[in-house]
PDB file of C-alpha atoms in Angstrom:
ATOM      1  CA  UNK Y   1       3.044  -4.743  -2.303  1.00 84.00           C
ATOM      2  CA  UNK Y   2       1.310  -1.555  -1.194  1.00 87.00           C
ATOM      3  CA  UNK Y   3      -2.312  -1.288  -2.178  1.00 96.00           C
ATOM      4  CA  UNK Y   4      -3.982   2.125  -2.051  1.00 98.00           C
ATOM      5  CA  UNK Y   5      -7.630   2.647  -1.187  1.00 97.00           C
ATOM      6  CA  UNK Y   6      -9.952   5.298   0.189  1.00 97.00           C
ATOM      7  CA  UNK Y   7      -9.650   5.807   3.936  1.00 97.00           C
ATOM      8  CA  UNK Y   8     -12.525   4.622   6.115  1.00 96.00           C
ATOM      9  CA  UNK Y   9     -13.533   5.841   9.566  1.00 96.00           C
ATOM     10  CA  UNK Y  10     -11.987   2.668  11.022  1.00 97.00           C
ATOM     11  CA  UNK Y  11      -8.590   3.758   9.631  1.00 97.00           C
ATOM     12  CA  UNK Y  12      -8.505   7.073  11.476  1.00 97.00           C
ATOM     13  CA  UNK Y  13      -6.618   5.871  14.574  1.00 98.00           C
ATOM     14  CA  UNK Y  14      -3.888   4.295  12.455  1.00 98.00           C
ATOM     15  CA  UNK Y  15      -3.744   7.357  10.188  1.00 98.00           C
ATOM     16  CA  UNK Y  16      -3.267   9.643  13.209  1.00 98.00           C
ATOM     17  CA  UNK Y  17      -0.443   7.420  14.468  1.00 98.00           C
ATOM     18  CA  UNK Y  18       1.185   7.494  11.006  1.00 98.00           C
ATOM     19  CA  UNK Y  19       0.865  11.278  10.870  1.00 97.00           C
ATOM     20  CA  UNK Y  20       2.398  11.847  14.318  1.00 98.00           C
ATOM     21  CA  UNK Y  21       5.238   9.345  13.835  1.00 97.00           C
ATOM     22  CA  UNK Y  22       5.798  10.784  10.348  1.00 96.00           C
ATOM     23  CA  UNK Y  23       6.100  14.312  11.724  1.00 97.00           C
ATOM     24  CA  UNK Y  24       8.481  13.206  14.458  1.00 97.00           C
ATOM     25  CA  UNK Y  25      10.710  11.344  12.000  1.00 96.00           C
ATOM     26  CA  UNK Y  26      10.632  13.823   9.111  1.00 96.00           C
ATOM     27  CA  UNK Y  27      10.884  17.054  11.078  1.00 97.00           C
ATOM     28  CA  UNK Y  28      13.329  16.128  13.855  1.00 97.00           C
ATOM     29  CA  UNK Y  29      15.988  18.817  13.895  1.00 96.00           C
ATOM     30  CA  UNK Y  30      13.807  21.126  11.770  1.00 97.00           C
ATOM     31  CA  UNK Y  31      10.647  21.765  13.818  1.00 97.00           C
ATOM     32  CA  UNK Y  32      11.224  22.598  17.499  1.00 97.00           C
ATOM     33  CA  UNK Y  33      11.349  19.398  19.543  1.00 97.00           C
ATOM     34  CA  UNK Y  34       8.763  20.596  22.111  1.00 97.00           C
ATOM     35  CA  UNK Y  35       6.283  21.037  19.250  1.00 97.00           C
ATOM     36  CA  UNK Y  36       6.918  17.461  18.078  1.00 98.00           C
ATOM     37  CA  UNK Y  37       6.818  16.100  21.634  1.00 97.00           C
ATOM     38  CA  UNK Y  38       3.422  17.730  22.220  1.00 97.00           C
ATOM     39  CA  UNK Y  39       1.832  15.947  19.266  1.00 97.00           C
ATOM     40  CA  UNK Y  40      -0.731  13.384  20.421  1.00 97.00           C
ATOM     41  CA  UNK Y  41      -2.043  10.691  18.099  1.00 97.00           C
ATOM     42  CA  UNK Y  42      -5.241  10.222  20.094  1.00 97.00           C
ATOM     43  CA  UNK Y  43      -6.090  13.942  19.999  1.00 97.00           C
ATOM     44  CA  UNK Y  44      -5.256  13.987  16.290  1.00 97.00           C
ATOM     45  CA  UNK Y  45      -7.553  11.002  15.706  1.00 97.00           C
ATOM     46  CA  UNK Y  46     -10.389  12.745  17.542  1.00 96.00           C
ATOM     47  CA  UNK Y  47     -10.067  15.836  15.310  1.00 95.00           C
ATOM     48  CA  UNK Y  48      -9.935  13.644  12.203  1.00 93.00           C
ATOM     49  CA  UNK Y  49     -13.075  11.771  13.244  1.00 95.00           C
ATOM     50  CA  UNK Y  50     -14.905  15.098  13.442  1.00 92.00           C
ATOM     51  CA  UNK Y  51     -13.675  16.156  10.002  1.00 89.00           C
ATOM     52  CA  UNK Y  52     -14.496  12.725   8.582  1.00 89.00           C
ATOM     53  CA  UNK Y  53     -18.013  12.757  10.034  1.00 88.00           C
ATOM     54  CA  UNK Y  54     -18.657  16.253   8.628  1.00 87.00           C
ATOM     55  CA  UNK Y  55     -17.386  14.978   5.258  1.00 74.00           C
ATOM     56  CA  UNK Y  56     -18.242  17.475   2.590  1.00 74.00           C
ATOM     57  CA  UNK Y  57     -16.447  15.633  -0.212  1.00 79.00           C
ATOM     58  CA  UNK Y  58     -13.769  18.311  -0.619  1.00 87.00           C
ATOM     59  CA  UNK Y  59     -10.951  16.128   0.698  1.00 92.00           C
ATOM     60  CA  UNK Y  60      -9.932  12.714  -0.591  1.00 95.00           C
ATOM     61  CA  UNK Y  61      -8.129  10.684   2.066  1.00 96.00           C
ATOM     62  CA  UNK Y  62      -6.186   7.716   0.731  1.00 98.00           C
ATOM     63  CA  UNK Y  63      -4.311   5.027   2.639  1.00 98.00           C
ATOM     64  CA  UNK Y  64      -1.714   2.516   1.582  1.00 98.00           C
ATOM     65  CA  UNK Y  65      -1.735  -0.938   3.121  1.00 97.00           C
ATOM     66  CA  UNK Y  66       0.436  -3.997   2.984  1.00 95.00           C
ATOM     67  CA  UNK Y  67      -0.908  -7.268   4.283  1.00 91.00           C
ATOM     68  CA  UNK Y  68      -3.879  -5.478   5.806  1.00 89.00           C
ATOM     69  CA  UNK Y  69      -1.650  -3.117   7.820  1.00 95.00           C
ATOM     70  CA  UNK Y  70      -1.692   0.603   7.021  1.00 98.00           C
ATOM     71  CA  UNK Y  71       1.652   1.924   5.812  1.00 97.00           C
ATOM     72  CA  UNK Y  72       0.793   5.476   4.737  1.00 98.00           C
ATOM     73  CA  UNK Y  73      -1.776   8.209   4.255  1.00 98.00           C
ATOM     74  CA  UNK Y  74      -2.325  11.089   1.847  1.00 98.00           C
ATOM     75  CA  UNK Y  75      -4.951  13.814   1.589  1.00 97.00           C
ATOM     76  CA  UNK Y  76      -5.794  15.987  -1.401  1.00 97.00           C
ATOM     77  CA  UNK Y  77      -8.429  18.426  -2.526  1.00 94.00           C
ATOM     78  CA  UNK Y  78      -8.860  21.861  -4.059  1.00 94.00           C
ATOM     79  CA  UNK Y  79      -5.963  24.247  -3.638  1.00 95.00           C
ATOM     80  CA  UNK Y  80      -6.628  26.362  -0.560  1.00 90.00           C
ATOM     81  CA  UNK Y  81      -7.862  29.705  -1.741  1.00 73.00           C
ATOM     82  CA  UNK Y  82      -9.275  28.377  -5.018  1.00 65.00           C
ATOM     83  CA  UNK Y  83     -12.987  28.051  -5.663  1.00 62.00           C
ATOM     84  CA  UNK Y  84     -14.463  24.554  -5.787  1.00 58.00           C
ATOM     85  CA  UNK Y  85     -14.355  23.301  -9.323  1.00 62.00           C
ATOM     86  CA  UNK Y  86     -11.040  25.032  -9.962  1.00 82.00           C
ATOM     87  CA  UNK Y  87      -8.329  23.394 -12.010  1.00 93.00           C
ATOM     88  CA  UNK Y  88      -5.675  23.465  -9.272  1.00 95.00           C
ATOM     89  CA  UNK Y  89      -5.559  20.806  -6.585  1.00 96.00           C
ATOM     90  CA  UNK Y  90      -3.404  20.501  -3.502  1.00 97.00           C
ATOM     91  CA  UNK Y  91      -1.684  17.600  -1.851  1.00 98.00           C
ATOM     92  CA  UNK Y  92      -2.383  18.585   1.750  1.00 97.00           C
ATOM     93  CA  UNK Y  93      -0.410  15.760   3.327  1.00 97.00           C
ATOM     94  CA  UNK Y  94       1.441  12.565   2.585  1.00 98.00           C
ATOM     95  CA  UNK Y  95       3.039  10.487   5.320  1.00 97.00           C
ATOM     96  CA  UNK Y  96       4.492   6.997   5.420  1.00 97.00           C
ATOM     97  CA  UNK Y  97       5.203   5.020   8.557  1.00 97.00           C
ATOM     98  CA  UNK Y  98       8.900   5.568   9.281  1.00 96.00           C
ATOM     99  CA  UNK Y  99       9.583   1.810   9.199  1.00 95.00           C
ATOM    100  CA  UNK Y 100       8.125   1.663   5.667  1.00 95.00           C
ATOM    101  CA  UNK Y 101       9.998   4.561   4.089  1.00 94.00           C
ATOM    102  CA  UNK Y 102      11.750   3.398   0.937  1.00 93.00           C
ATOM    103  CA  UNK Y 103       9.502   0.348   0.516  1.00 95.00           C
ATOM    104  CA  UNK Y 104       7.089   1.767  -2.071  1.00 95.00           C
ATOM    105  CA  UNK Y 105       4.234   3.133   0.054  1.00 97.00           C
ATOM    106  CA  UNK Y 106       5.059   6.754  -0.773  1.00 97.00           C
ATOM    107  CA  UNK Y 107       5.356   6.050  -4.496  1.00 97.00           C
ATOM    108  CA  UNK Y 108       2.069   4.105  -4.493  1.00 98.00           C
ATOM    109  CA  UNK Y 109       0.289   6.897  -2.629  1.00 98.00           C
ATOM    110  CA  UNK Y 110       1.709   9.577  -4.925  1.00 98.00           C
ATOM    111  CA  UNK Y 111       0.584   7.681  -8.032  1.00 97.00           C
ATOM    112  CA  UNK Y 112      -2.908   7.326  -6.546  1.00 98.00           C
ATOM    113  CA  UNK Y 113      -2.973  11.013  -5.555  1.00 98.00           C
ATOM    114  CA  UNK Y 114      -2.068  12.095  -9.073  1.00 97.00           C
ATOM    115  CA  UNK Y 115      -4.707   9.768 -10.570  1.00 97.00           C
ATOM    116  CA  UNK Y 116      -7.411  10.936  -8.148  1.00 97.00           C
ATOM    117  CA  UNK Y 117      -6.523  14.590  -8.739  1.00 97.00           C
ATOM    118  CA  UNK Y 118      -6.841  14.077 -12.499  1.00 96.00           C
ATOM    119  CA  UNK Y 119     -10.192  12.291 -12.001  1.00 96.00           C
ATOM    120  CA  UNK Y 120     -11.393  15.347 -10.083  1.00 94.00           C
ATOM    121  CA  UNK Y 121     -10.509  17.563 -13.028  1.00 94.00           C
ATOM    122  CA  UNK Y 122      -7.416  19.168 -11.569  1.00 96.00           C
ATOM    123  CA  UNK Y 123      -4.899  20.081 -14.258  1.00 96.00           C
ATOM    124  CA  UNK Y 124      -2.198  21.097 -11.782  1.00 96.00           C
ATOM    125  CA  UNK Y 125      -1.302  19.897  -8.300  1.00 97.00           C
ATOM    126  CA  UNK Y 126       0.494  21.971  -5.662  1.00 97.00           C
ATOM    127  CA  UNK Y 127       1.959  21.203  -2.254  1.00 98.00           C
ATOM    128  CA  UNK Y 128       3.925  22.937   0.480  1.00 98.00           C
ATOM    129  CA  UNK Y 129       7.173  21.507   1.847  1.00 98.00           C
ATOM    130  CA  UNK Y 130       9.513  22.781   4.530  1.00 98.00           C
ATOM    131  CA  UNK Y 131      12.591  24.214   2.819  1.00 98.00           C
ATOM    132  CA  UNK Y 132      14.888  22.333   5.205  1.00 98.00           C
ATOM    133  CA  UNK Y 133      13.221  18.952   4.584  1.00 98.00           C
ATOM    134  CA  UNK Y 134      15.660  17.712   1.944  1.00 97.00           C
ATOM    135  CA  UNK Y 135      14.399  14.089   1.841  1.00 96.00           C
ATOM    136  CA  UNK Y 136      10.837  15.243   1.138  1.00 97.00           C
ATOM    137  CA  UNK Y 137      12.023  17.698  -1.495  1.00 98.00           C
ATOM    138  CA  UNK Y 138      13.935  14.894  -3.257  1.00 98.00           C
ATOM    139  CA  UNK Y 139      10.846  12.645  -3.088  1.00 98.00           C
ATOM    140  CA  UNK Y 140       8.656  15.341  -4.633  1.00 98.00           C
ATOM    141  CA  UNK Y 141      11.206  16.056  -7.351  1.00 98.00           C
ATOM    142  CA  UNK Y 142      11.329  12.348  -8.274  1.00 97.00           C
ATOM    143  CA  UNK Y 143       7.500  12.423  -8.390  1.00 97.00           C
ATOM    144  CA  UNK Y 144       7.573  15.203 -11.004  1.00 97.00           C
ATOM    145  CA  UNK Y 145       7.094  18.248  -8.761  1.00 98.00           C
ATOM    146  CA  UNK Y 146       9.312  21.302  -8.651  1.00 98.00           C
ATOM    147  CA  UNK Y 147       9.438  24.632  -6.851  1.00 98.00           C
ATOM    148  CA  UNK Y 148       7.294  27.268  -8.541  1.00 97.00           C
ATOM    149  CA  UNK Y 149       9.002  30.266  -6.927  1.00 97.00           C
ATOM    150  CA  UNK Y 150       6.427  30.856  -4.171  1.00 96.00           C
ATOM    151  CA  UNK Y 151       7.331  30.565  -0.502  1.00 97.00           C
ATOM    152  CA  UNK Y 152       5.824  31.415   2.860  1.00 97.00           C
ATOM    153  CA  UNK Y 153       6.763  31.427   6.516  1.00 98.00           C
ATOM    154  CA  UNK Y 154       4.922  29.198   8.995  1.00 96.00           C
ATOM    155  CA  UNK Y 155       5.369  29.503  12.753  1.00 96.00           C
ATOM    156  CA  UNK Y 156       6.078  26.462  14.917  1.00 95.00           C
ATOM    157  CA  UNK Y 157       6.373  27.313  18.624  1.00 93.00           C
ATOM    158  CA  UNK Y 158       7.391  30.882  17.737  1.00 93.00           C
ATOM    159  CA  UNK Y 159      10.032  29.605  15.314  1.00 96.00           C
ATOM    160  CA  UNK Y 160       9.604  30.834  11.727  1.00 98.00           C
ATOM    161  CA  UNK Y 161      10.184  28.103   9.155  1.00 98.00           C
ATOM    162  CA  UNK Y 162      10.235  28.638   5.418  1.00 98.00           C
ATOM    163  CA  UNK Y 163       7.968  26.545   3.221  1.00 98.00           C
ATOM    164  CA  UNK Y 164       8.345  26.225  -0.531  1.00 98.00           C
ATOM    165  CA  UNK Y 165       5.457  25.630  -2.885  1.00 97.00           C
ATOM    166  CA  UNK Y 166       5.988  22.827  -5.375  1.00 98.00           C
ATOM    167  CA  UNK Y 167       3.780  22.136  -8.384  1.00 97.00           C
ATOM    168  CA  UNK Y 168       3.273  19.516 -11.078  1.00 98.00           C
ATOM    169  CA  UNK Y 169       1.160  19.484 -14.204  1.00 96.00           C
ATOM    170  CA  UNK Y 170      -1.183  16.517 -14.420  1.00 95.00           C
ATOM    171  CA  UNK Y 171      -1.760  16.668 -18.169  1.00 78.00           C
TER     172      UNK Y 171
END
């Protein structure tokens, strides 16, 4: 059973490894392979340690664990572009170790994200998903999210990729 808790500094190395392996698994064939190959879990962990140490309370980092081993990570906070104290939150990231996909870690994290967002006073939660990432889009739809009609283009190694904004009401 996946238990969800707040991330600690000691979790950062495992979270970085989950993020990098999650990117490589989820975005293979979508994001240019050189971009994925260049990802480095140790460099990612070092950046995360800096962000964690600065900790201004804007971002909630949650981890899922099974038997003491981390299985996933999610981060949420105010929607980028909104003032603090706004009613719209954003799921910045959610990743599950590829060998744990389909075993409940994602569902447990999403339930905890929604609960934490509501505790923070967010009435609506948004996220961005690559348009070509069909498995993630199905996961978000099952979790009660849907496209809200907004999209954007993000560049990955000079390749433009379309992202769709999904939203869910928390009320």
